[in-house]
Short mmCIF file of C-alpha atoms in Angstrom, two decimals:
data_model
loop_
_atom_site.label_atom_id
_atom_site.label_comp_id
_atom_site.label_asym_id
_atom_site.label_seq_id
_atom_site.Cartn_x
_atom_site.Cartn_y
_atom_site.Cartn_z
CA MET S 1 69.33 103.88 33.35
CA LYS S 2 69.58 107.48 34.64
CA LYS S 3 68.66 106.23 38.16
CA LEU S 4 71.38 103.50 38.04
CA LEU S 5 74.02 106.07 36.81
CA PHE S 6 72.95 108.49 39.62
CA LEU S 7 73.29 105.66 42.18
CA PHE S 8 76.67 104.68 40.81
CA LEU S 9 77.97 108.25 40.89
CA THR S 10 76.64 108.76 44.39
CA ILE S 11 78.43 105.64 45.70
CA LEU S 12 81.59 106.67 43.92
CA LEU S 13 81.47 110.11 45.55
CA ILE S 14 80.85 108.74 48.96
CA THR S 15 83.72 106.23 48.60
CA SER S 16 86.17 108.78 47.27
CA CYS S 17 85.36 111.25 50.03
CA THR S 18 85.64 108.70 52.87
CA ASN S 19 88.19 109.78 55.48
CA TYR S 20 90.21 106.75 56.54
CA GLY S 21 92.39 108.85 58.87
CA GLN S 22 95.94 107.57 59.10
CA LEU S 23 94.93 104.44 57.19
CA LYS S 24 96.19 104.41 53.67
CA LEU S 25 93.81 102.69 51.26
CA VAL S 26 95.85 100.28 49.11
CA SER S 27 93.02 98.56 47.27
CA TYR S 28 89.43 97.30 47.17
CA LEU S 29 89.43 93.52 47.35
CA SER S 30 87.62 91.05 45.14
CA GLY S 31 84.14 89.92 46.00
CA ASP S 32 85.71 86.49 46.67
CA LEU S 33 87.08 88.05 49.84
CA LYS S 34 83.94 89.85 50.94
CA GLU S 35 84.25 88.34 54.49
CA VAL S 36 88.06 88.39 54.74
CA SER S 37 89.00 87.56 58.35
CA GLY S 38 92.76 86.92 58.08
CA VAL S 39 95.77 88.19 56.36
CA GLU S 40 99.45 87.16 56.56
CA LYS S 41 102.52 88.35 54.64
CA SER S 42 104.66 85.56 53.19
CA ASN S 43 108.14 85.42 54.68
CA ASP S 44 109.78 84.57 51.41
CA LEU S 45 107.46 86.07 48.75
CA ASN S 46 106.15 89.60 48.35
CA VAL S 47 102.54 88.28 48.55
CA LEU S 48 99.73 88.08 51.12
CA TRP S 49 97.69 84.99 52.17
CA MET S 50 94.08 85.72 52.97
CA HIS S 51 90.86 83.75 53.98
CA ASN S 52 87.27 84.22 54.76
CA ASP S 53 85.45 83.27 57.98
CA SER S 54 82.59 80.91 58.69
CA GLY S 55 80.01 80.20 55.96
CA ASN S 56 82.74 80.17 53.31
CA ALA S 57 84.81 77.57 51.63
CA ALA S 58 87.99 76.17 53.21
CA LYS S 59 90.05 78.23 50.74
CA LEU S 60 93.27 80.26 50.90
CA PHE S 61 93.92 83.14 48.54
CA LYS S 62 97.35 84.26 47.40
CA VAL S 63 97.04 87.99 46.95
CA SER S 64 99.40 90.59 45.63
CA THR S 65 100.35 93.51 47.80
CA GLN S 66 98.18 95.59 45.50
CA GLY S 67 95.15 93.45 46.34
CA LYS S 68 94.88 91.27 43.27
CA ILE S 69 94.13 87.54 43.66
CA LEU S 70 96.90 85.49 42.17
CA GLN S 71 95.98 81.98 43.23
CA LYS S 72 93.20 80.09 45.08
CA ARG S 73 93.83 76.90 47.07
CA VAL S 74 91.09 74.67 48.47
CA LEU S 75 92.02 72.56 51.57
CA ALA S 76 90.52 69.20 52.36
CA VAL S 77 89.09 70.36 55.63
CA LYS S 78 86.09 72.34 56.77
CA ASN S 79 86.02 75.96 57.54
CA HIS S 80 84.07 75.97 60.83
CA ASP S 81 85.10 79.47 61.57
CA TRP S 82 88.51 80.57 60.27
CA GLU S 83 89.49 83.78 62.13
CA ASP S 84 93.20 84.48 61.70
CA ILE S 85 96.31 83.25 59.94
CA THR S 86 100.04 83.36 60.97
CA SER S 87 103.35 81.77 59.89
CA ASP S 88 106.75 80.70 61.21
CA ASN S 89 110.26 81.01 59.72
CA GLU S 90 110.28 77.34 58.62
CA GLY S 91 107.79 77.75 55.77
CA ASN S 92 104.68 76.71 57.73
CA ILE S 93 101.37 78.57 57.77
CA TYR S 94 98.80 78.33 60.56
CA ILE S 95 95.04 78.93 60.29
CA ALA S 96 93.06 79.68 63.34
CA ASP S 97 89.83 77.69 63.08
CA PHE S 98 88.72 78.60 66.56
CA GLY S 99 86.04 81.24 66.08
CA ASN S 100 83.47 80.55 68.81
CA ASN S 101 80.75 83.16 68.95
CA ASN S 102 78.53 81.22 71.22
CA ASN S 103 81.38 79.80 73.38
CA LYS S 104 80.17 76.21 72.97
CA ARG S 105 82.68 74.68 70.44
CA LYS S 106 84.66 71.57 71.58
CA ASN S 107 86.56 71.21 68.23
CA LEU S 108 88.88 74.19 68.38
CA VAL S 109 91.80 73.68 66.15
CA ILE S 110 94.71 75.33 64.40
CA LEU S 111 95.49 74.06 60.92
CA LYS S 112 99.16 73.75 59.94
CA ILE S 113 100.22 73.55 56.34
CA LYS S 114 103.40 74.12 54.33
CA GLU S 115 103.59 77.18 52.09
CA GLU S 116 105.59 75.23 49.50
CA GLU S 117 102.59 72.84 49.10
CA LEU S 118 100.18 75.74 48.85
CA LEU S 119 102.14 77.23 46.05
CA LYS S 120 102.16 73.96 44.09
CA GLY S 121 98.54 73.26 44.83
CA GLU S 122 99.01 69.49 44.97
CA ASN S 123 98.87 67.05 47.91
CA ILE S 124 98.36 69.81 50.40
CA GLU S 125 98.77 68.06 53.79
CA VAL S 126 96.92 69.60 56.81
CA GLU S 127 98.07 68.88 60.25
CA LYS S 128 95.73 69.61 63.15
CA ILE S 129 96.67 71.25 66.48
CA LYS S 130 93.59 70.62 68.73
CA PHE S 131 93.19 72.43 71.97
CA SER S 132 90.81 73.34 74.84
CA TYR S 133 90.86 76.12 77.37
CA PRO S 134 91.91 75.05 80.87
CA ASN S 135 89.32 77.36 82.53
CA GLN S 136 86.28 76.43 80.50
CA THR S 137 84.07 73.78 82.01
CA LYS S 138 80.63 74.52 80.50
CA PHE S 139 79.69 74.65 76.86
CA PRO S 140 78.33 77.35 76.71
CA PRO S 141 79.10 78.97 79.99
CA LYS S 142 76.81 81.62 81.54
CA LYS S 143 76.68 84.84 79.60
CA LYS S 144 78.79 86.59 82.23
CA ASP S 145 81.62 84.04 81.63
CA ARG S 146 81.73 83.99 77.85
CA PHE S 147 85.40 84.75 77.36
CA PHE S 148 86.20 81.82 75.01
CA ASP S 149 85.69 83.23 71.56
CA ALA S 150 88.94 84.04 69.74
CA GLU S 151 89.96 85.68 66.46
CA SER S 152 93.70 86.28 66.96
CA LEU S 153 96.81 84.16 66.54
CA ILE S 154 100.61 84.68 66.44
CA TYR S 155 103.65 82.39 66.31
CA LYS S 156 106.83 82.82 68.32
CA ASP S 157 109.68 80.45 69.12
CA GLY S 158 107.93 77.18 68.58
CA ALA S 159 104.62 78.09 70.08
CA LEU S 160 101.36 79.56 69.06
CA TYR S 161 99.62 82.31 70.98
CA ILE S 162 95.85 82.79 71.14
CA PHE S 163 94.19 86.10 72.17
CA THR S 164 90.58 85.59 73.12
CA LYS S 165 87.66 87.84 72.30
CA SER S 166 85.12 88.69 74.97
CA ARG S 167 81.39 88.26 74.44
CA VAL S 168 80.56 89.68 77.84
CA LYS S 169 78.54 92.93 77.97
CA ASN S 170 80.58 95.84 79.39
CA LYS S 171 83.72 93.74 79.26
CA TYR S 172 84.12 93.53 75.47
CA GLY S 173 87.68 94.77 75.62
CA LYS S 174 88.92 91.93 77.81
CA THR S 175 91.33 89.45 76.13
CA MET S 176 93.11 86.46 77.60
CA LEU S 177 96.39 85.09 76.31
CA TYR S 178 96.93 81.32 75.86
CA LYS S 179 99.80 79.23 74.53
CA VAL S 180 99.92 75.87 72.62
CA PRO S 181 102.79 74.01 70.96
CA ALA S 182 103.07 74.51 67.19
CA THR S 183 103.11 70.79 66.55
CA LYS S 184 100.36 68.29 65.69
CA GLY S 185 98.56 66.96 68.71
CA GLU S 186 95.83 67.63 71.26
CA TYR S 187 96.50 70.06 74.08
CA THR S 188 95.14 71.94 77.02
CA ALA S 189 96.17 75.53 76.36
CA GLN S 190 98.38 77.24 78.86
CA TYR S 191 96.94 80.37 80.32
CA ILE S 192 99.52 83.25 80.47
CA ALA S 193 97.89 86.58 81.19
CA GLU S 194 95.05 88.95 80.32
CA TYR S 195 94.59 92.54 79.31
CA ALA S 196 91.59 94.86 79.57
CA ASN S 197 91.07 97.29 76.73
CA CYS S 198 88.03 99.70 76.86
CA ASP S 199 84.56 98.17 77.54
CA ALA S 200 82.59 99.07 74.40
CA ILE S 201 81.79 96.55 71.70
CA HIS S 202 84.18 98.11 69.19
CA CYS S 203 87.04 97.39 71.68
CA ALA S 204 86.94 93.69 71.12
CA ILE S 205 90.17 92.10 69.83
CA THR S 206 89.74 90.86 66.20
CA ALA S 207 93.28 90.04 64.96
CA ALA S 208 96.89 89.81 66.04
CA ALA S 209 100.40 90.01 64.53
CA ILE S 210 103.98 90.07 65.64
CA SER S 211 106.73 92.08 64.12
CA PRO S 212 109.59 90.41 62.11
CA ASP S 213 112.12 91.15 64.86
CA LYS S 214 109.60 89.76 67.42
CA GLN S 215 109.77 92.92 69.52
CA LYS S 216 106.32 94.19 68.91
CA VAL S 217 102.86 92.51 69.14
CA VAL S 218 99.88 94.27 67.81
CA LEU S 219 96.23 93.60 68.50
CA LEU S 220 93.50 94.98 66.19
CA THR S 221 90.02 96.36 67.03
CA HIS S 222 87.44 97.93 64.68
CA GLN S 223 88.80 101.36 65.37
CA SER S 224 92.39 101.07 66.67
CA VAL S 225 95.57 99.07 66.96
CA LEU S 226 97.25 98.32 70.29
CA VAL S 227 101.06 98.01 70.15
CA PHE S 228 102.76 96.05 72.97
CA THR S 229 106.58 96.43 73.42
CA ASN S 230 109.32 95.78 76.01
CA PHE S 231 107.55 92.66 77.30
CA ASN S 232 109.07 89.85 79.28
CA GLY S 233 109.32 86.54 77.40
CA ASP S 234 105.93 85.61 76.12
CA ASP S 235 103.85 87.56 78.55
CA PHE S 236 103.14 90.20 75.89
CA PHE S 237 101.01 92.23 78.35
CA SER S 238 103.90 92.72 80.84
CA GLY S 239 105.53 95.67 79.03
CA GLU S 240 104.36 98.88 77.51
CA VAL S 241 101.23 99.41 75.43
CA LYS S 242 100.28 102.26 72.97
CA GLU S 243 97.02 102.65 71.22
CA HIS S 244 96.78 104.12 67.77
CA THR S 245 93.16 105.22 67.00
CA PHE S 246 91.89 105.33 63.46
CA ASN S 247 89.53 108.08 62.27
CA HIS S 248 87.49 105.31 60.77
CA VAL S 249 85.38 102.48 62.20
CA SER S 250 84.70 99.33 60.19
CA GLN S 251 84.77 95.53 60.64
CA LYS S 252 88.52 95.26 60.70
CA GLU S 253 89.56 91.66 61.12
CA GLY S 254 92.97 91.06 59.54
CA ILE S 255 96.43 92.43 60.33
CA THR S 256 100.04 91.57 59.45
CA PHE S 257 103.43 93.32 59.37
CA LYS S 258 104.68 94.64 56.00
CA ASP S 259 107.96 95.60 57.75
CA GLU S 260 109.03 96.63 61.26
CA ARG S 261 106.94 99.79 61.22
CA THR S 262 104.18 99.28 58.63
CA LEU S 263 101.10 97.16 58.91
CA TYR S 264 98.70 95.65 56.39
CA ILE S 265 95.08 95.74 57.68
CA THR S 266 91.90 94.39 56.06
CA ASP S 267 88.26 94.87 56.81
CA GLU S 268 85.07 93.05 55.62
CA ALA S 269 82.73 94.58 53.07
CA ASP S 270 79.95 96.79 54.29
CA LYS S 271 76.46 96.84 52.75
CA ILE S 272 77.39 99.29 49.92
CA GLY S 273 81.07 98.58 49.32
CA SER S 274 83.92 96.09 49.16
CA SER S 275 86.37 94.76 51.60
CA LYS S 276 89.58 96.75 51.62
CA LEU S 277 93.31 96.41 52.09
CA TYR S 278 95.06 99.28 53.98
CA GLU S 279 98.53 100.24 55.04
CA PHE S 280 99.18 101.82 58.46
CA VAL S 281 102.55 103.23 59.62
CA LEU S 282 103.30 103.05 63.31
CA LYS S 283 104.71 106.20 64.63
CA ASP S 284 106.43 106.94 67.87
#
């Protein structure tokens, strides 16, 4: 018993002394969200929608802004590898089932559901937006060409935008931007542009979000957030970029805007702790 008490106190001390830098810890998340990989703030309700990635049930969680699970909703589809979530202003939610670690998937899909049906929990219809990349011809391609994983999705003006995640050594920070319609169907994604972040593995892009006024796009990594502004149309890489580095490295995989200047960010649980919900204020 004394050993268990000592271990508990040690973990508590370590946790309480952890320096999250500019990140404000909002709450520890439930064990049900141990592998949380996506978070989206509801447009109409003061709640968050969250989900886990591959190896977990096809389940969405309605979570309070204090991190408490309020509802759980199971969808009649498979969670191949859910990696991000976004929404539009018409009450639709989009789930990015396009995680592709080995770059060999041919069933990439974005799931479209109505928030109203999620809240009721009955007859939840799931529409499928299937797509492929125009420049991928081999499944998998050679290791030097594995740029077809993705963990990031946003919605803007009737379209969905995918930011890829590089699996290529010394090019981990490279991301390519693609576009597909936000309607049911099967498409070849439209390539728009690419951006090169730093080359280390912690530079890989793990989530994306767009501000309520559509003037800022943010991309998340394990240790920073990249903010893109003053872009032309939907080439989000055409304008200015500013990087905000955290004094904290963890497996951060979820990001959404709380308001025009504040972000919610989530990370997955580590070996001795829980997944967490943070706030981060963008400063000029």
